[in-house]
PDB file of C-alpha atoms in Angstrom:
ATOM      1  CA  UNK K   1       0.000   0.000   0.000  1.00 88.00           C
ATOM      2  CA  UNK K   2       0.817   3.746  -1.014  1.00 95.00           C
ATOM      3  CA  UNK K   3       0.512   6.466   1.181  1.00 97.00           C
ATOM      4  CA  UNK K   4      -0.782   9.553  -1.257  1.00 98.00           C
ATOM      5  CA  UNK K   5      -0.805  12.552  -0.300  1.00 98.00           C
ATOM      6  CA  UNK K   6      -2.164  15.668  -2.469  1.00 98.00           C
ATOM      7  CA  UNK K   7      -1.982  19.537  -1.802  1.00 98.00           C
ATOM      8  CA  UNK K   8      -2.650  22.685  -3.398  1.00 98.00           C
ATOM      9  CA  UNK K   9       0.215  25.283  -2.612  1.00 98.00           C
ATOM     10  CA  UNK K  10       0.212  28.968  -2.790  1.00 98.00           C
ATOM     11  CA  UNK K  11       3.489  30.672  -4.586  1.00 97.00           C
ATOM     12  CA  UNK K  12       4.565  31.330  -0.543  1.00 97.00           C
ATOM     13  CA  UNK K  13       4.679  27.341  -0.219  1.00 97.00           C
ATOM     14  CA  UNK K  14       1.420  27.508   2.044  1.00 97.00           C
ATOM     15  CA  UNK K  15      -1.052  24.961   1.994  1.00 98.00           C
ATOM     16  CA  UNK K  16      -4.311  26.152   0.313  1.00 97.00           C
ATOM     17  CA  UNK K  17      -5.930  22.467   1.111  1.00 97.00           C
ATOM     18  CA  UNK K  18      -4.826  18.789   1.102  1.00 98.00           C
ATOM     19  CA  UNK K  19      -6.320  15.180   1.607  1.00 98.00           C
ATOM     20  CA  UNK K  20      -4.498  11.931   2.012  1.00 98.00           C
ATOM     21  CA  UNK K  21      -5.012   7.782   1.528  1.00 98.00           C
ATOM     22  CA  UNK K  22      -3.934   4.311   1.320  1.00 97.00           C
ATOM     23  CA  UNK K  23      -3.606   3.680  -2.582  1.00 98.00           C
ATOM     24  CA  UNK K  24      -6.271   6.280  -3.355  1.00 98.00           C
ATOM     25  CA  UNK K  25      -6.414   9.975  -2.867  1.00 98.00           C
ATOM     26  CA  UNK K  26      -9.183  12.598  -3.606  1.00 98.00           C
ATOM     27  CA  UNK K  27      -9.525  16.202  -3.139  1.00 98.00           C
ATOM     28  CA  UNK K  28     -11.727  18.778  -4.058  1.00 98.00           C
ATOM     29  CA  UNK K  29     -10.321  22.343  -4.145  1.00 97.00           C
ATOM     30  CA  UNK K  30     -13.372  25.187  -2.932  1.00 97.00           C
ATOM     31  CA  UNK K  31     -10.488  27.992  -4.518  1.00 95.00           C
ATOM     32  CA  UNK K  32      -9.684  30.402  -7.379  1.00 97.00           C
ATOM     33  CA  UNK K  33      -6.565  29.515  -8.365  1.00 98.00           C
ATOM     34  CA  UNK K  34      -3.916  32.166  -8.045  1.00 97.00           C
ATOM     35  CA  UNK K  35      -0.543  32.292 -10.339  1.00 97.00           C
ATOM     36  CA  UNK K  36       2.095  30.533  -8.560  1.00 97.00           C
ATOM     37  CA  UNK K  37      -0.245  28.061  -6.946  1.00 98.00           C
ATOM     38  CA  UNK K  38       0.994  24.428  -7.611  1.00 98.00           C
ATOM     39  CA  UNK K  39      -0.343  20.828  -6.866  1.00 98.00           C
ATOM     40  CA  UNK K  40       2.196  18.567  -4.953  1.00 98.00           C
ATOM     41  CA  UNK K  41       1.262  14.725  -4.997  1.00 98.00           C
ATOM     42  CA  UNK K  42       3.357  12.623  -2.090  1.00 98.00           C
ATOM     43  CA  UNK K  43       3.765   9.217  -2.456  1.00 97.00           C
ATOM     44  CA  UNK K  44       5.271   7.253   0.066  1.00 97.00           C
ATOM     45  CA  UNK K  45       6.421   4.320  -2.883  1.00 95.00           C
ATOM     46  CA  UNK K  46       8.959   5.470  -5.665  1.00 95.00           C
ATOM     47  CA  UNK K  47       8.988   3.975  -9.062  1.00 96.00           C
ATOM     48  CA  UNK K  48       4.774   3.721  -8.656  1.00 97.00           C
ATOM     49  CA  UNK K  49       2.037   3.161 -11.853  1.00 98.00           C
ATOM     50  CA  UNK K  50      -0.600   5.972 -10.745  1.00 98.00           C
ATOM     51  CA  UNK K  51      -3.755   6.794 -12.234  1.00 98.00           C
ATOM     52  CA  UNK K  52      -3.497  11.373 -11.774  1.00 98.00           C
ATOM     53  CA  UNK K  53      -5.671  13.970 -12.274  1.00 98.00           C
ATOM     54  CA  UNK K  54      -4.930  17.572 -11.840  1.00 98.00           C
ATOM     55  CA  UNK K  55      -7.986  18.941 -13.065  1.00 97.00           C
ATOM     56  CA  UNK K  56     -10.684  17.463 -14.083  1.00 96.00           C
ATOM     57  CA  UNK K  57     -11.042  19.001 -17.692  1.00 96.00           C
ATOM     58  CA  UNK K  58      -7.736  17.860 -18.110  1.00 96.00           C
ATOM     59  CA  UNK K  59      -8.681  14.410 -16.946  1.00 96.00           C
ATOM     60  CA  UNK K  60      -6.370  11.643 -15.770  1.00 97.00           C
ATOM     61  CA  UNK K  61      -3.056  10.167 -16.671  1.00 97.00           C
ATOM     62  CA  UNK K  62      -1.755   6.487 -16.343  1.00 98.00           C
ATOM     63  CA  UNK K  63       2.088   7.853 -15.402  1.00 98.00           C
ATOM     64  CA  UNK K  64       5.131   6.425 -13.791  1.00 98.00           C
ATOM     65  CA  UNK K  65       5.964   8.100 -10.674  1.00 98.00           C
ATOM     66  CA  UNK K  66       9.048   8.458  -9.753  1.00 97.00           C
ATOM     67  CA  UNK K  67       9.258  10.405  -6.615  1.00 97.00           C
ATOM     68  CA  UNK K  68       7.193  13.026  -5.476  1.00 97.00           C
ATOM     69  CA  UNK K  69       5.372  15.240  -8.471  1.00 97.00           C
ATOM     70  CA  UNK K  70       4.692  18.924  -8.149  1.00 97.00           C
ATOM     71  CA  UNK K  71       2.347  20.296 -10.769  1.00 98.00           C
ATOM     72  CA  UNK K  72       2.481  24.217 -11.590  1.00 97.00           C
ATOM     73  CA  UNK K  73      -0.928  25.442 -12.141  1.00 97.00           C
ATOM     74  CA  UNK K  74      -0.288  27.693 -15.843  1.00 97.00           C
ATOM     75  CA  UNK K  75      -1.222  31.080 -16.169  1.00 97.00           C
ATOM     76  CA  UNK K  76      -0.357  33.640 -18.758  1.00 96.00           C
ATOM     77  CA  UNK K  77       1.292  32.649 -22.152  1.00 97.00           C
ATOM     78  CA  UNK K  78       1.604  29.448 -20.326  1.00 96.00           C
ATOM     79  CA  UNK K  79      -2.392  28.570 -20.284  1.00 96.00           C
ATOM     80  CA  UNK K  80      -3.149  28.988 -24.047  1.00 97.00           C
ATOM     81  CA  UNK K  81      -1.863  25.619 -24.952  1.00 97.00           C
ATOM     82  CA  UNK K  82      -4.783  24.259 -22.968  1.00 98.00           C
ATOM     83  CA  UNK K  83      -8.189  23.983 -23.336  1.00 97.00           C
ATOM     84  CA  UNK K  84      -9.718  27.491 -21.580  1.00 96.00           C
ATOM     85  CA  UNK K  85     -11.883  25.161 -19.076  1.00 97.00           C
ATOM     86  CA  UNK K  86      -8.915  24.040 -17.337  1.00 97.00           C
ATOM     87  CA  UNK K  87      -7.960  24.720 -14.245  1.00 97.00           C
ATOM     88  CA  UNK K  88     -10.680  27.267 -14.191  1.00 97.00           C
ATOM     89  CA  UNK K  89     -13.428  28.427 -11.472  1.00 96.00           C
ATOM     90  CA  UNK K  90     -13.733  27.843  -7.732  1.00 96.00           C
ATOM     91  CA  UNK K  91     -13.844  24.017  -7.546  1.00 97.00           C
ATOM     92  CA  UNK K  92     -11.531  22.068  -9.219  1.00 98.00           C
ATOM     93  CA  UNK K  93     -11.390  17.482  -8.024  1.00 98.00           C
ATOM     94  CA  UNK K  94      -8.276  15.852  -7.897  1.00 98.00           C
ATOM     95  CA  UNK K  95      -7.330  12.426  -7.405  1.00 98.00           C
ATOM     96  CA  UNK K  96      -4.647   9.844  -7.608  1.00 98.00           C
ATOM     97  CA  UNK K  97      -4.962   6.100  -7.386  1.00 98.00           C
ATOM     98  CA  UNK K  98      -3.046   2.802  -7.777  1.00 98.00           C
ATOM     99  CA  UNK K  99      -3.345   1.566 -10.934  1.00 98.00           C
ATOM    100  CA  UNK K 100      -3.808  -2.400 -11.003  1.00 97.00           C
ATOM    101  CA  UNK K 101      -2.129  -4.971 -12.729  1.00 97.00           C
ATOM    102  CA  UNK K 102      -4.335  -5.282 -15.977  1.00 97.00           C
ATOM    103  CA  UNK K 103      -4.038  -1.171 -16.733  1.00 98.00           C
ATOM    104  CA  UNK K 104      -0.737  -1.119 -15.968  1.00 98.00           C
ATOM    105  CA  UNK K 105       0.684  -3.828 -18.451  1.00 98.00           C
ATOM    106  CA  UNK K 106      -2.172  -3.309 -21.263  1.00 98.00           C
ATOM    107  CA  UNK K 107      -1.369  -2.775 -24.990  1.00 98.00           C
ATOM    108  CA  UNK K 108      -1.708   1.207 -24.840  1.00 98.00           C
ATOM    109  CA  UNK K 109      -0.260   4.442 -26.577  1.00 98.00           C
ATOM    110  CA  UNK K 110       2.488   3.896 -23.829  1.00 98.00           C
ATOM    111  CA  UNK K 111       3.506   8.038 -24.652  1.00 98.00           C
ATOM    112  CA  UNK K 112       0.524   9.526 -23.594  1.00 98.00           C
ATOM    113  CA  UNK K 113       0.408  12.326 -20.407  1.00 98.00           C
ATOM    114  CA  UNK K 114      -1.642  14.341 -20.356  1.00 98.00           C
ATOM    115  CA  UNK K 115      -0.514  16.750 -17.389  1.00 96.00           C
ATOM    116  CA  UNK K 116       3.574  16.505 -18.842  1.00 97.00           C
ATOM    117  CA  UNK K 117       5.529  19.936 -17.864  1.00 96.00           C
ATOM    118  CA  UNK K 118       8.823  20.815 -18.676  1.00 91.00           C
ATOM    119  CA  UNK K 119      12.013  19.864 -16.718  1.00 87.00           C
ATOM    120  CA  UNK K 120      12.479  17.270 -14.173  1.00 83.00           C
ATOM    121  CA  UNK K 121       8.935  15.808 -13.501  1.00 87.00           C
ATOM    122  CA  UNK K 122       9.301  12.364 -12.016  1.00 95.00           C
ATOM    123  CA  UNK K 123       6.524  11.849 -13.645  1.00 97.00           C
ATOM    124  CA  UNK K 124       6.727   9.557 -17.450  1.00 98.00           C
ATOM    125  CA  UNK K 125       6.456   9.560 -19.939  1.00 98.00           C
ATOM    126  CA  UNK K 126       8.100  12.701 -20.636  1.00 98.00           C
ATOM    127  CA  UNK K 127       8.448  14.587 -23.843  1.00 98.00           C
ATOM    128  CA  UNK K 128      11.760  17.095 -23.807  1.00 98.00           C
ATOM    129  CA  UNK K 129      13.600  18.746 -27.284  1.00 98.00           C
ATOM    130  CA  UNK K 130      16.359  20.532 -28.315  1.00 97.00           C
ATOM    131  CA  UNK K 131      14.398  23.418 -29.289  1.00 96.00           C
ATOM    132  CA  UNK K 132      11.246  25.243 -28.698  1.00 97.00           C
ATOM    133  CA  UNK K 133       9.704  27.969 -31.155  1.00 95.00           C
ATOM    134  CA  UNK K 134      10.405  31.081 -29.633  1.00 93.00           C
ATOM    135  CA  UNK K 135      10.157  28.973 -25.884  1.00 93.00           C
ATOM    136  CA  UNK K 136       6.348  29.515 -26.953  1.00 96.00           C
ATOM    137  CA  UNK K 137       4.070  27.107 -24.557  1.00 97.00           C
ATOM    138  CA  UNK K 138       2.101  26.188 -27.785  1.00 98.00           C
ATOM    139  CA  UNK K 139       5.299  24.819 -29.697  1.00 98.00           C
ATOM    140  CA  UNK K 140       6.360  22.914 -26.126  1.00 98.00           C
ATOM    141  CA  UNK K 141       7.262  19.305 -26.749  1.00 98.00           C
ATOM    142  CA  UNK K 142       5.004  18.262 -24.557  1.00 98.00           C
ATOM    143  CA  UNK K 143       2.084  19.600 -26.304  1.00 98.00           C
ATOM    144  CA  UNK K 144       3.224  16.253 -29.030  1.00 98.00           C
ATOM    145  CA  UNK K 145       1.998  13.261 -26.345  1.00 98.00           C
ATOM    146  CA  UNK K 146      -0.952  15.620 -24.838  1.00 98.00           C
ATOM    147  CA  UNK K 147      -3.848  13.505 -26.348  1.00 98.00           C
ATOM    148  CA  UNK K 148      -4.540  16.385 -29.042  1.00 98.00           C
ATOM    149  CA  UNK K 149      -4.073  15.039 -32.435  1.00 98.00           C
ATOM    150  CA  UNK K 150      -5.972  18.025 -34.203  1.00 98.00           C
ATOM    151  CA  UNK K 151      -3.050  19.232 -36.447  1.00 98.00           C
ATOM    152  CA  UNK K 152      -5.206  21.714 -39.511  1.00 97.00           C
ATOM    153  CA  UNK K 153      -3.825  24.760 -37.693  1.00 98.00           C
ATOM    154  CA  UNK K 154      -1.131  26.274 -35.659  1.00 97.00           C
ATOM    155  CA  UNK K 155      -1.024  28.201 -32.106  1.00 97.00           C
ATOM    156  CA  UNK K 156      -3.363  28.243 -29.050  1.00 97.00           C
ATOM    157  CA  UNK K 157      -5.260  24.935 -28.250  1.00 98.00           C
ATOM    158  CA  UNK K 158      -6.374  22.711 -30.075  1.00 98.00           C
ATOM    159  CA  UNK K 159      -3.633  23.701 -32.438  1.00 98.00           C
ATOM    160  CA  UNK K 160      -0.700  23.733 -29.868  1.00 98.00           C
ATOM    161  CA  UNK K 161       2.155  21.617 -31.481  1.00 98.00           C
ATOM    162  CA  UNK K 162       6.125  20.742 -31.112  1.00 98.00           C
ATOM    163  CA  UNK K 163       7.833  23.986 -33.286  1.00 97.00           C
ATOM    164  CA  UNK K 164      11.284  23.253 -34.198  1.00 97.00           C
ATOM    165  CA  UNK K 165      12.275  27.016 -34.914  1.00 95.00           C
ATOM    166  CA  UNK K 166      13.488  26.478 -38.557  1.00 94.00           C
ATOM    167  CA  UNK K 167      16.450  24.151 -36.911  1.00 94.00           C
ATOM    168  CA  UNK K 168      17.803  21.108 -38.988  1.00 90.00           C
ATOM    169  CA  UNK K 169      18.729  19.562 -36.045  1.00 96.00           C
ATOM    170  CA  UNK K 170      15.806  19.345 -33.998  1.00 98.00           C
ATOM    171  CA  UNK K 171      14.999  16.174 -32.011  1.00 98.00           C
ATOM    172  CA  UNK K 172      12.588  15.400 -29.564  1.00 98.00           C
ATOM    173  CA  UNK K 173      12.840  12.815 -27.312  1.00 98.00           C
ATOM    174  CA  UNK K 174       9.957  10.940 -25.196  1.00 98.00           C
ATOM    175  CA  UNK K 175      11.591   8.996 -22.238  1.00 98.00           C
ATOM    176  CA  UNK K 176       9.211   6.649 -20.687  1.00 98.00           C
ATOM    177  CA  UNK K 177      10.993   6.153 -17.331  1.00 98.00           C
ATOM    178  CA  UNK K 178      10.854   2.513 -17.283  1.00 98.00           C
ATOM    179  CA  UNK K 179      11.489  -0.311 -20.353  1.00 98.00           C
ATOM    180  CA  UNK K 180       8.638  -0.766 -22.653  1.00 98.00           C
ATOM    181  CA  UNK K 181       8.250  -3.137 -25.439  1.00 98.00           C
ATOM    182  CA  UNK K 182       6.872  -1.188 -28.395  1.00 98.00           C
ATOM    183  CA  UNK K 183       5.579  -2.185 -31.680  1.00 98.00           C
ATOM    184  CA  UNK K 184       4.053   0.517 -33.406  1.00 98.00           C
ATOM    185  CA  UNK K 185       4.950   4.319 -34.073  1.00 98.00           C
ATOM    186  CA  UNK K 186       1.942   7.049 -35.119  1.00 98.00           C
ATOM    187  CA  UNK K 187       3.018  10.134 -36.386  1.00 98.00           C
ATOM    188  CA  UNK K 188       0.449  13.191 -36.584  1.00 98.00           C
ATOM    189  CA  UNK K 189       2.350  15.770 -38.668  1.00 98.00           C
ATOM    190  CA  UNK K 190       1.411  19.415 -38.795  1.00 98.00           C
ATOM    191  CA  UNK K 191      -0.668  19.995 -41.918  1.00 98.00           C
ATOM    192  CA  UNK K 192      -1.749  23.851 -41.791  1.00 98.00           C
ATOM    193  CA  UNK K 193      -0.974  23.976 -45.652  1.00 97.00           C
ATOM    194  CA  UNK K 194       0.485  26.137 -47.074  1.00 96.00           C
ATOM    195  CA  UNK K 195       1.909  27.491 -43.734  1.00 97.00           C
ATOM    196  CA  UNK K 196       3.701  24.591 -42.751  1.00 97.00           C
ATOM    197  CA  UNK K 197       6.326  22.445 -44.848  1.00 97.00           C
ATOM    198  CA  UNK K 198       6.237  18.530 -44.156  1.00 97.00           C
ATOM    199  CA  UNK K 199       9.264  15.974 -43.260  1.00 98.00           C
ATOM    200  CA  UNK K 200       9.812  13.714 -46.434  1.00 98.00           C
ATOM    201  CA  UNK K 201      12.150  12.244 -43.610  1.00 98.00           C
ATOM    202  CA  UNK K 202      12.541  11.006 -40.057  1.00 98.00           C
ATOM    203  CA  UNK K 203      15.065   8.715 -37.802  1.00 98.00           C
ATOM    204  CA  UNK K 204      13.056   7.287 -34.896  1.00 98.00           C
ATOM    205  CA  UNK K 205      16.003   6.721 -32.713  1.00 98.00           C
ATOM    206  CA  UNK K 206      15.883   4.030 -29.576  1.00 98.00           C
ATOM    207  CA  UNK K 207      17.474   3.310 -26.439  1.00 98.00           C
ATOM    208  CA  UNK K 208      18.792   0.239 -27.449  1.00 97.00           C
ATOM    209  CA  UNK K 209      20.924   1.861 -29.826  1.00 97.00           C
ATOM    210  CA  UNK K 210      18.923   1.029 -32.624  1.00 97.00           C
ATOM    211  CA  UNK K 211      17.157   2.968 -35.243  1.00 98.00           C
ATOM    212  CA  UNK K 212      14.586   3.462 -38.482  1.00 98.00           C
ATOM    213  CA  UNK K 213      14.677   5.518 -40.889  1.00 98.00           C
ATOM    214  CA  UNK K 214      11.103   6.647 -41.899  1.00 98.00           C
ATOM    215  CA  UNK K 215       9.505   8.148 -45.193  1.00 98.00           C
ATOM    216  CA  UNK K 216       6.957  10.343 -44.648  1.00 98.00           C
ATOM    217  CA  UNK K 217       4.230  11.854 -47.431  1.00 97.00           C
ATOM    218  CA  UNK K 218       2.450  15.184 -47.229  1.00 97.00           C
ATOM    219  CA  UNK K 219      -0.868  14.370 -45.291  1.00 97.00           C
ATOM    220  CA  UNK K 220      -2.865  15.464 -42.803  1.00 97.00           C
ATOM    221  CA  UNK K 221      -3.829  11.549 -42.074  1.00 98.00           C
ATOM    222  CA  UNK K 222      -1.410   9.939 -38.898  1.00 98.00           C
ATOM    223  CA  UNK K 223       1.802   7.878 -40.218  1.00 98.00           C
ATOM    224  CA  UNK K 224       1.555   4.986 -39.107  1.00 98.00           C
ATOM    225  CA  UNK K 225       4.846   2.219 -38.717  1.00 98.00           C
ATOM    226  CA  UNK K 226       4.739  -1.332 -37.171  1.00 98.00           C
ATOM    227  CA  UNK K 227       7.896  -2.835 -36.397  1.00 97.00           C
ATOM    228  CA  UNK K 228       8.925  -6.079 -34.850  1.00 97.00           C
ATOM    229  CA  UNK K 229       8.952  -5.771 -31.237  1.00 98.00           C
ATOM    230  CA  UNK K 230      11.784  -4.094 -29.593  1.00 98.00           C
ATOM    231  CA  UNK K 231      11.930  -3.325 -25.785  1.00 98.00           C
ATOM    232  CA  UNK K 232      13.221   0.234 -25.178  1.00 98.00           C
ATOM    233  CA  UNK K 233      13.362   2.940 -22.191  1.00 98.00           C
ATOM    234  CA  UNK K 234      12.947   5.698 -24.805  1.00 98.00           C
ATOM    235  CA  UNK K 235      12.317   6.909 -28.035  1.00 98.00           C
ATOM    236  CA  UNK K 236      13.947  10.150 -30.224  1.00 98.00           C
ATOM    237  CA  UNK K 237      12.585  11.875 -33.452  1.00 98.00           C
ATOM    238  CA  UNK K 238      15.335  13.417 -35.431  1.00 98.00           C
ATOM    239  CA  UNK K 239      16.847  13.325 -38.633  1.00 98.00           C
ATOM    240  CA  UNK K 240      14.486  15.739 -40.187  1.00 98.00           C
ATOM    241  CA  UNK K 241      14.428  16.344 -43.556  1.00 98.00           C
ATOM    242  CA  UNK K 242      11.822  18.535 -44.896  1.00 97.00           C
ATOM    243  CA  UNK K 243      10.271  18.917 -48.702  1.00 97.00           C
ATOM    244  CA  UNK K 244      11.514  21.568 -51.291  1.00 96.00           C
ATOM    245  CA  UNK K 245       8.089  23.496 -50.473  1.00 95.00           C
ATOM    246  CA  UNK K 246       8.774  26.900 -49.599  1.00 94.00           C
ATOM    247  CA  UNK K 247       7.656  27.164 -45.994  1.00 96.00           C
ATOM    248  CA  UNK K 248       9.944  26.720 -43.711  1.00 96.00           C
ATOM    249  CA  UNK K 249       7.467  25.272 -40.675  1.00 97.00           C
ATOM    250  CA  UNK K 250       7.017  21.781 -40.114  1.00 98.00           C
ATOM    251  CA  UNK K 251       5.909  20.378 -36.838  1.00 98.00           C
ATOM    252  CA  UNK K 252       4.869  17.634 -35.358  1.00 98.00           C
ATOM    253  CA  UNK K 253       0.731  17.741 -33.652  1.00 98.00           C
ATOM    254  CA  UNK K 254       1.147  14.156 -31.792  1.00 98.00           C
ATOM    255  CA  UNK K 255       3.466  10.966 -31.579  1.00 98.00           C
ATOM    256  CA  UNK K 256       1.880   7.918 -30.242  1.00 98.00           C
ATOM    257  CA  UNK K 257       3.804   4.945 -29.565  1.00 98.00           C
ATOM    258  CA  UNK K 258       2.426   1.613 -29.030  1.00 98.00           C
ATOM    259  CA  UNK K 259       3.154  -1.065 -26.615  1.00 98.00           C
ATOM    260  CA  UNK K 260       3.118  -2.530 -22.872  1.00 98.00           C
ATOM    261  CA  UNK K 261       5.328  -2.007 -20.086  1.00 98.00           C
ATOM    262  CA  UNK K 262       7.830  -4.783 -19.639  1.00 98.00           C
ATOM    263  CA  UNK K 263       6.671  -6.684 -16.380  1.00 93.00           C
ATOM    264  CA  UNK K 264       9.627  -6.761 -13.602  1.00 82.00           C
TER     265      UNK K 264
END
């Protein structure tokens, strides 16, 4: 058994309100959010499969915890690469639970989170990249494994993407925190034509020192490419070669990478 523990926190540290449990933890928040407040979740196991929810437009994440998670509430430039019901009014549920056995080793898009942030998270999978557009929340590499796999348009949700700012050598990585056995890679490519250019091109890159090299058309539709199994702790995108069109803005709207986690 897990002890969980969840709190809100102001930007002084203080403790707006908090609830705790065995395996299971649910609070409801009665409170504007303020910038600076964040959401801490304890957990008295590391290296933990937990069901968490932050908000509950935002809805819940299978992730691999870690250590302890703290969750900055975004305001500002920061909130536009969310849907505007997020994290919004004066009573917001949170919870986080054990996940069992049969959710935890299921055939799933193992990249999805939902409530990813920049830097060190403890909390997987986690999408990072060598560049940002501009450091621009709606070109974040996160905003590739956030669920959203609208890509007809660029810039506040649902259009937030990964931007590589024009770089040749852009790669993004997604690091699942634990080995996976994967067997299938989707690609949803930005296709705001004629805005955006397209990758004829990509290297998926693994863990295991192995890689694929991947030809891409111009299409709005996901890539799709099934491989033979392979068990890996992570996955890169690089290697990106884009067409002769003249725009120089491709991006990438969503990866999704297929597989379980590999049983201990």
């Amino acid at each position: 058994m897990a002890m969980l523990v969840l709190k809100v926190l102001d930007k002084n540290g203080e403790t707006v309100c908090t609830s705790s449990g065995e395996d299971y933890v649910s609070l409801v928040c009665t409170a504007q959010y303020q910038e600076g407040d964040r959401i801490v979740l304890e957990t008295s196991e590391k290296g933990i499969h937990l069901f968490l929810q932050v908000d509950d437009a935002l809805g819940a994440a299978l992730c691999y915890v870690t250590d302890n998670v703290s969750y900055q509430i975004p305001f500002g430039e920061k909130r536009i690469s969310y849907s505007p019901k997020v994290f919004s009014g004066d009573k917001h549920y949170l919870y986080a639970r054990a996940a069992r056995e049969d959710e935890v080793y299921a055939y799933r898009n193992l990249a999805l989170n939902v409530l990813d942030q920049h830097g060190d998270t403890n909390c997987f999978p986690h999408a990072y990249a060598n560049v940002e557009t501009r450091g621009e929340s709606v070109f974040a590499a996160r905003n590739a494994i956030d669920g959203v796999c609208e890509n007809r348009s660029h810039g506040a949700w649902p259009y937030e993407s990964w931007g590589i700012n024009m770089q040749d050598d852009a790669e993004m990585t997604v690091d699942f925190g634990q080995e996976v056995e994967i067997d299938k890679v989707v690609l949803y490519t930005r296709a705001d034509f004629p805005h955006d250019n397209w990758w004829t091109q990509v290297t998926l890159y693994f863990s295991d020192e192995t890689q694929l090299v991947w030809e891409l058309e111009k299409s709005s539709l996901p890539h799709v490419l099934t491989m033979e199994p392979k068990k890996i702790k992570w996955i890169r995108l690089g290697s990106l070669i884009k067409s002769p069109d003249p725009s120089p803005f491709p991006a990438l709207s969503q990866i999704e990478v297929y597989g379980k986690v590999v049983q201990k």
